[in-house]
XYZ file of C-alpha atoms in Angstrom:
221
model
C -34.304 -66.957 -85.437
C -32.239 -68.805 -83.041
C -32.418 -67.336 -79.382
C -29.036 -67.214 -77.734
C -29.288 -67.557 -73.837
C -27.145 -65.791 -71.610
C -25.032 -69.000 -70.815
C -24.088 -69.652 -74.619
C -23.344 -65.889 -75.276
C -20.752 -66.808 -72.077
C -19.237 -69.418 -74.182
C -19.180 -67.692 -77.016
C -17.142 -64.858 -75.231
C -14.823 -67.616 -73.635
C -14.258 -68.765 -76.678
C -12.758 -65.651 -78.434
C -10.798 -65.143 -75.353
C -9.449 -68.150 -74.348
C -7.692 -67.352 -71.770
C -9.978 -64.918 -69.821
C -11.854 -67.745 -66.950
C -16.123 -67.002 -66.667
C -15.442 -66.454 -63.136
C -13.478 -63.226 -64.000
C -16.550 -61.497 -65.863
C -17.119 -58.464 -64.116
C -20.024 -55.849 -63.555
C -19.508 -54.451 -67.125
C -18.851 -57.898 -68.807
C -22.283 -59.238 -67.267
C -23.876 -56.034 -68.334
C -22.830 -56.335 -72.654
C -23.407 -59.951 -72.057
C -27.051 -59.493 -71.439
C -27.684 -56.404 -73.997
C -26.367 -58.843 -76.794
C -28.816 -61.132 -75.215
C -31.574 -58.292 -75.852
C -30.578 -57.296 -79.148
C -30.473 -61.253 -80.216
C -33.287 -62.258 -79.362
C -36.428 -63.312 -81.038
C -38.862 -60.486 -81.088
C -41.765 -62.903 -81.122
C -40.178 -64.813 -78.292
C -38.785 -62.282 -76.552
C -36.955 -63.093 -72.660
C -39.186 -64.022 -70.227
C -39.904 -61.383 -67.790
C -38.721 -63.979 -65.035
C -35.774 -65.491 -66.159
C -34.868 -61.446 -67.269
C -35.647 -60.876 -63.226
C -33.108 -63.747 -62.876
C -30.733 -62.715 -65.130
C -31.000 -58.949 -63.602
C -30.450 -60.588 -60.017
C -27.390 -62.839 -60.977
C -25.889 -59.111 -62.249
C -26.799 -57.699 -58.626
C -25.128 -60.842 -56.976
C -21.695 -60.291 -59.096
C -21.438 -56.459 -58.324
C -21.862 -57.334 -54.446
C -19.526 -60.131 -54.735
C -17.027 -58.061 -55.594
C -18.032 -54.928 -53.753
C -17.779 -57.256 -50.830
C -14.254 -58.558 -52.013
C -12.900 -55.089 -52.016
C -14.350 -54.620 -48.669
C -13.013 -57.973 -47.191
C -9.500 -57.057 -48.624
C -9.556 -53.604 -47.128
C -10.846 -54.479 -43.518
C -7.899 -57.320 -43.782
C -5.887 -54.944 -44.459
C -6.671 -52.402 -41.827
C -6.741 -55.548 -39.361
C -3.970 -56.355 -40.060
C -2.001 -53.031 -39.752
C -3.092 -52.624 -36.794
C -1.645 -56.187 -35.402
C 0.867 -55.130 -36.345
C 1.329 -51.916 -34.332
C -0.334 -53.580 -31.640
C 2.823 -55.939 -31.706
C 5.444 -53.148 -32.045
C 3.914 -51.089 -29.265
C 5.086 -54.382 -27.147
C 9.257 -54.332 -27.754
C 10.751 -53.707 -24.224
C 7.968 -54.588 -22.673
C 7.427 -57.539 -20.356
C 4.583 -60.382 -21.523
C 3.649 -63.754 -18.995
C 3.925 -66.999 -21.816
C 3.430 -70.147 -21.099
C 6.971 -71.520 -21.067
C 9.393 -74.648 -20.096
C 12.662 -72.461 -20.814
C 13.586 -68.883 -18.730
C 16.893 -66.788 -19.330
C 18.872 -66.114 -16.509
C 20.253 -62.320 -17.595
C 23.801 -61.124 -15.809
C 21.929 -59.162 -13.089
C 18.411 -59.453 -11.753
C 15.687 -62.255 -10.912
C 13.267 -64.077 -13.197
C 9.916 -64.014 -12.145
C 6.560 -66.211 -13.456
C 3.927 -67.515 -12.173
C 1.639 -71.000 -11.830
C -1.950 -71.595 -11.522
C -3.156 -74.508 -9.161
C -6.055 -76.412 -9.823
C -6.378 -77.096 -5.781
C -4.789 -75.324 -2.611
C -1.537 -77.065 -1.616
C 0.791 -77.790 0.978
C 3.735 -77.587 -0.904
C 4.636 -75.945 -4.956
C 8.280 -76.281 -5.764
C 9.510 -74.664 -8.961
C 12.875 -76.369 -10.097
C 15.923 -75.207 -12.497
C 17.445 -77.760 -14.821
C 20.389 -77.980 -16.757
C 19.936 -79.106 -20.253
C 20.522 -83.047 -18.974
C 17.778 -82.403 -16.167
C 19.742 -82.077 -13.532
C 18.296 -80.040 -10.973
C 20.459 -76.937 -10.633
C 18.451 -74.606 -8.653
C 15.097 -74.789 -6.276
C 12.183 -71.961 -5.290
C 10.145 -73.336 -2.604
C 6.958 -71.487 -2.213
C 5.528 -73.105 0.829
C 1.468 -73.776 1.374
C -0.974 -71.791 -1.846
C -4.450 -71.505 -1.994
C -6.160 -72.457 -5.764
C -4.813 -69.867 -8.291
C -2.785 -68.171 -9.660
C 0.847 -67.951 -7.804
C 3.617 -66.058 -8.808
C 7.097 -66.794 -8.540
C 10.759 -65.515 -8.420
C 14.146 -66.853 -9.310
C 17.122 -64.811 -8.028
C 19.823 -66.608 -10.377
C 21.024 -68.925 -6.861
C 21.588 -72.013 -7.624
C 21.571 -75.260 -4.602
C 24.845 -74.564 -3.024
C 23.372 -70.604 -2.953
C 25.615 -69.475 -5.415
C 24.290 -67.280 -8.469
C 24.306 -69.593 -11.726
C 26.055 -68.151 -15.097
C 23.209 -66.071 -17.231
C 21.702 -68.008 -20.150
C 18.775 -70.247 -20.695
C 17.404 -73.084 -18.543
C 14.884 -75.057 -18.078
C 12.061 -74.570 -15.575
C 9.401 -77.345 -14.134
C 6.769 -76.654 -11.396
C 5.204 -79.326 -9.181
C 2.725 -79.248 -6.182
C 1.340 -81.860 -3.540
C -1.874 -83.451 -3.873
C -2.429 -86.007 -1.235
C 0.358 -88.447 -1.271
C 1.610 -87.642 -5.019
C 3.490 -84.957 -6.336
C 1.466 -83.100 -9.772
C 3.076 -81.071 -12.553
C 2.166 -77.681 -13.584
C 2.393 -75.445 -16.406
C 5.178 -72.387 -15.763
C 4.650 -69.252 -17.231
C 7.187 -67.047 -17.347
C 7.734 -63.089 -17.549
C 10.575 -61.633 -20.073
C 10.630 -58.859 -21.658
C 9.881 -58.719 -25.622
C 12.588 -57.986 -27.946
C 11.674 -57.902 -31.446
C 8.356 -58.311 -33.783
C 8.590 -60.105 -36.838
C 6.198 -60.923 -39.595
C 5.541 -64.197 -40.967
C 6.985 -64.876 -44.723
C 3.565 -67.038 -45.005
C 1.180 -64.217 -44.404
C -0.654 -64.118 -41.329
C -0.253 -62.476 -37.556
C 2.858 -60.977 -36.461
C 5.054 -62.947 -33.767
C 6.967 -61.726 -31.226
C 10.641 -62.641 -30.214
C 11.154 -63.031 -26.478
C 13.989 -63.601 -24.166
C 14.326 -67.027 -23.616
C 10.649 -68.066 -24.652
C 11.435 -67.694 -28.724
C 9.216 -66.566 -31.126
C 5.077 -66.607 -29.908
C 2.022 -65.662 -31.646
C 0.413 -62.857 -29.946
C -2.374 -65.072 -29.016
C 0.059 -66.952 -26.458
C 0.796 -63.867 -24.421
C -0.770 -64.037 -21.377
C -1.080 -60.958 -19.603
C 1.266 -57.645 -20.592
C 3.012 -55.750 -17.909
């Protein structure tokens, strides 16, 4: 009598169902698999009691595979509920991003901050219009290394308050005899939390800034 191993009694089942994939066997599957192994068998050459070990082991491995999927997919799941609520539980709030653009609203200031490297004798943050043109100037004077926060009240040069809308926003400081950039961050409240048609971590929508990841957001106030 011909013994059929557990890999041709795969085939064999592939083959009667030709569209069902090995890799989609399942606990039950892998289990008649190997009692058609037993029954076929040759009784003078029965299974080795290793490769039945093996074969018993390979069984164990695709019931914790897919334990483990189910688990994977249900912690993802839970994760990623709780982004999301995480995100919600930020609307109306204000968030410091990282940020080259700040919106101007009818009333009130915008505020931010910059980090220096070194201390300074002199940080300028600067308003531009759209063609760069310098619209507006906050001179903070001498700073010590750090972080250094900031606040626009809307005036523009000739002291006059600018129209609300977006601008743009460029920090520099003093270093010796030449003049370094820095990074702006800016504060603005968030106004909406959206979720990505690709999958993945929700983004939130704020003034000015645009859409960020919640991995950009700074500090939450």
């Amino acid at each position: 009598m011909e013994l059929r191993t557990l890999e041709q009694l795969q085939q064999q089942s592939a083959a009667s169902t030709a569209k069902k994939e090995a890799s989609s066997l399942g606990q039950d599957d892998f289990m008649k698999l190997m009692l058609q192994q037993l029954k076929n068998q040759d009784p003078f050459k029965p299974t080795d009691n290793t490769e039945f070990i093996s074969q018993m082991a390979q069984l164990t491995s695709v019931s914790g595979i897919s334990e483990m999927n189910d688990n994977l997919a249900a912690l993802t799941s839970s994760l990623y509920g709780g982004q999301l609520l995480d995100a919600s539980s930020l609307i109306g709030k204000e968030v410091l991003v990282g940020s080259d653009v700040v919106a101007l609203p009818s009333e009130g200031a915008v505020n931010g901050q910059v980090t220096l490297p070194v201390s300074t004798q002199a940080v300028d943050v600067e308003i531009l219009a759209p063609s760069g043109e310098v619209l507006g100037k906050v001179a903070l004077g001498p700073q010590a290394a750090g972080a250094v926060s900031f606040r626009w009240d809307g005036s523009g040069l000739d002291g006059e308050r600018l129209p609300a809308g977006n601008y743009l926003i460029r920090a520099q400081y003093l270093t010796g005899n030449s003049v370094e950039a820095l990074q702006t961050d800016i504060r603005s409240p968030v106004r909406s939390v959206s979720l990505p048609s690709g999958g993945g971590s929700p983004t939130v929508q704020i003034d000015g800034v645009g859409t960020v990841s919640m991995s950009q957001i700074k500090e939450i106030s």
